[in-house]
Amino acid sequence: MEFPLRKQRMLLGITGLVSAATPALTWAQAATPAATELAPVQVQGEGTENNEQNYTARTAPGVLRSNAPLFETAQSISVVTAKQIEEKQAESVSEALQGVAGVTAGSYGRRGWDDFMIRGQISSAQTFVDGLRVQTSTNVLRAEDIFGLSSIEVVKGPTSVGFGLALPGGLVNLTTKRPEAETFYRAGFSYGSYAQRDGTFDMNYAPNNSSKGAVRVVAHVSDQNDPTDYVYFKSQYLAASYNFDLGADNDLSVIASYQHRNYIRNQGIPPNYEGYSRNIFVGEPDRPYVVDVYRLGYNYTHYFDNDWQFKQNFTLTKGRSWTDSVFAAANASFPRVARQINYQDKRDLNLAMDNYLQRNFDFGRVKYEVVTGVDMMRERSDYYQRIDNVNAFNADDPVYGITSIKTGKPSRNVTYTEYAGLYLRNTIKVDDRWIIGLSGRHDWTRVEVQDRINGGDNDNHNTAFTGSASVMYRIDDNFAPYVSYSTSFMPVSDLGANGSLLKPETGKQTEVGVKFQGFDERLQGYVAAYDLKRQNVTEADATTGYSVQTGEQTTKGFEAEATASLTRQWNVSVNYSYIPYAKTTESLTASAIGLRINHVPKHSGGIYTQYYFQPDKLGWNMGAGVQFMGERTAQRGTAHVDMPKYTLVDVNVGYEAENWGVKLGVKNLFNKEYIQGTTPNAQLINFGSPRTVLLSANIKF
């Protein structure tokens, strides 16, 4: 599906205006009198911060589209660096996010893909890779390989002004590993509980001791069983990237990756589990999910002589997931668990591109940064599903096998999602104290849903303006209070009573906070309070079978987070989140009004620390982490699950030599039994992992 000709011309005109802005703004600066004109000096490439090597991140270029310091950004942004991931021995994106304030991850249990909530709002479909959206569908079956990442950036609150269609909770941007300026060869091997086996390989070749002309190959193979019977997870990941040497004025990095996953989903057990094993599997063995994801992308930068920079990012993602898994049906209970076969075949093709110009101006007392650009995305999602009722599973006499099938009605919808957006971000700094942010964006979107079985074609065109405004005052080099306001919108693919697609959901947030830093910027953190509202929430109308938009959800909370390299030998990160108000404030279902949003705790937090006995980090090291999760609830219809609070303790000890290292980690040290979450419909309970042990070894040259 294409944009109408009128909109194509409009977008071409917008692109032309952005291009035309370069000489105009250059002339405006030239017209400003100056006492002395110096030749421009470019600092690029090798001098930028590397969040892959540092424990504490000072910038988030993937989501800010600049190297502006986080300390001077009036927005709650967290960065999980590769060093933090390594020290925690995090094995998935969801696990890495569990140490981020305001984020609840893995609430649906060990299902084989990443799920997370930000500030009380479902945000799993808000996943970006290298600054570009990779999927809009809320039916996400993706689990990005964490070994291929150099950092994870988390933006909290509405992000439409920077990234177009988005839910108001926030987004997660995954930054992939790219070539570096030194040659190295690394390999790792791990073995742990439940026959976990991992092998990793990371090779970087820099022929001129520069990232230009360098190539990098990253690979990861994983095979792991699960505490639940018959459940396993297998994955293979391969990525290759290359930085072209195009001279001082141009940077071009290309990356291609492939990921294959084969796994049995841990779906959980009915809530009346007393007297039955926590590890019982109520599905059918050997009916896995099979997922393949191919990705090809590039990042291009051109440095103009007048200090302007033009950047273009592009990615093409093709994915397919297929399964004929057997699941517990709604309202299933022990001992005879009603079951269904869920046939799913989902094929996605996503193309995304971002083009923008960026420059910093220095007018003496006033410093000004401008970022302006056009981004666009086109996605085709083909989703086939059929649910068949099959014979129940008798937990008192567990025998597997399909003995009866009642075939259900199939559905197949092909959904096209397209958007293009023009954005402008202005950051004005006065006297190195006041920092004013003003950003705006206008989007043109189209959603079309084709019913390939029953016939019918529904589409919806929308335009939306979103914006953000902020004021920050930098008291000194250590503290900077701020206040901000931002909005969001998100088109939907649900049909209303008249058979047409519903209008987009919207969101807004007010936030006040304080950024702080210290220890020569090795300490970075913030405290913030927010009031977030999600409007036009789509709900199913049981009477008509269509959807309605009478819902509204509100979350109000407080966050605190700090990450620090206190010394060259001691790393610490702490986080705390308090969400006293997370409720449905408007709903078609009167009984739902006032209920707390599923899986949102009032209190959560954690502390993680790693100590190295030598300043060069060679020799012995040891670490520990404590994670606290407060009470939560999950309910839908008549289903209601109370999840008690829990505290988990992780420990590790390791030894690093010049060319090798070993590490032993123990997670859930005291073997705490706890409910990690429920299925999305609150029908089944997922228990968290018991004590697990992982022994890792690595070699490096």
PDB file of C-alpha atoms in Angstrom, residues 28 64 78 130 173 220 258 284 294 365 376 387 427 440 460 490 497 535 546 565-566 575 588 607 620:
ATOM      1  CA  ALA A  28      22.048  33.227   9.358  1.00  0.00           C
ATOM      2  CA  LEU A  64      18.525  11.698  21.548  1.00  0.00           C
ATOM      3  CA  SER A  78      18.294   5.112  31.557  1.00  0.00           C
ATOM      4  CA  ASP A 130      19.602   1.387  16.431  1.00  0.00           C
ATOM      5  CA  ASN A 173      16.161   1.179  22.047  1.00  0.00           C
ATOM      6  CA  HIS A 220      25.920 -16.681  19.951  1.00  0.00           C
ATOM      7  CA  TYR A 258      20.158 -13.494  11.463  1.00  0.00           C
ATOM      8  CA  GLU A 284       2.032 -31.029  24.515  1.00  0.00           C
ATOM      9  CA  TYR A 294      16.631 -11.363   9.228  1.00  0.00           C
ATOM     10  CA  ARG A 365      25.857  33.563  26.164  1.00  0.00           C
ATOM     11  CA  MET A 376       9.158   6.984   7.836  1.00  0.00           C
ATOM     12  CA  ILE A 387      -7.735 -22.334  17.577  1.00  0.00           C
ATOM     13  CA  THR A 427      17.615  22.970  22.728  1.00  0.00           C
ATOM     14  CA  GLY A 440       7.341  19.354  17.768  1.00  0.00           C
ATOM     15  CA  ASN A 460      -7.796   4.682   8.326  1.00  0.00           C
ATOM     16  CA  MET A 490      -0.762   5.532  18.630  1.00  0.00           C
ATOM     17  CA  ALA A 497     -19.271  -0.966  15.764  1.00  0.00           C
ATOM     18  CA  GLN A 535      -6.574   8.076  26.664  1.00  0.00           C
ATOM     19  CA  TYR A 546     -16.525  -4.904  18.180  1.00  0.00           C
ATOM     20  CA  SER A 565      31.926   3.810  39.136  1.00  0.00           C
ATOM     21  CA  LEU A 566      32.795   5.005  42.625  1.00  0.00           C
ATOM     22  CA  ASN A 575      17.028   2.023  41.540  1.00  0.00           C
ATOM     23  CA  LEU A 588     -17.018   0.580  29.305  1.00  0.00           C
ATOM     24  CA  ILE A 607      20.924  -2.584  44.161  1.00  0.00           C
ATOM     25  CA  TRP A 620      39.673 -11.611  41.609  1.00  0.00           C
TER      26      TRP A 620
END
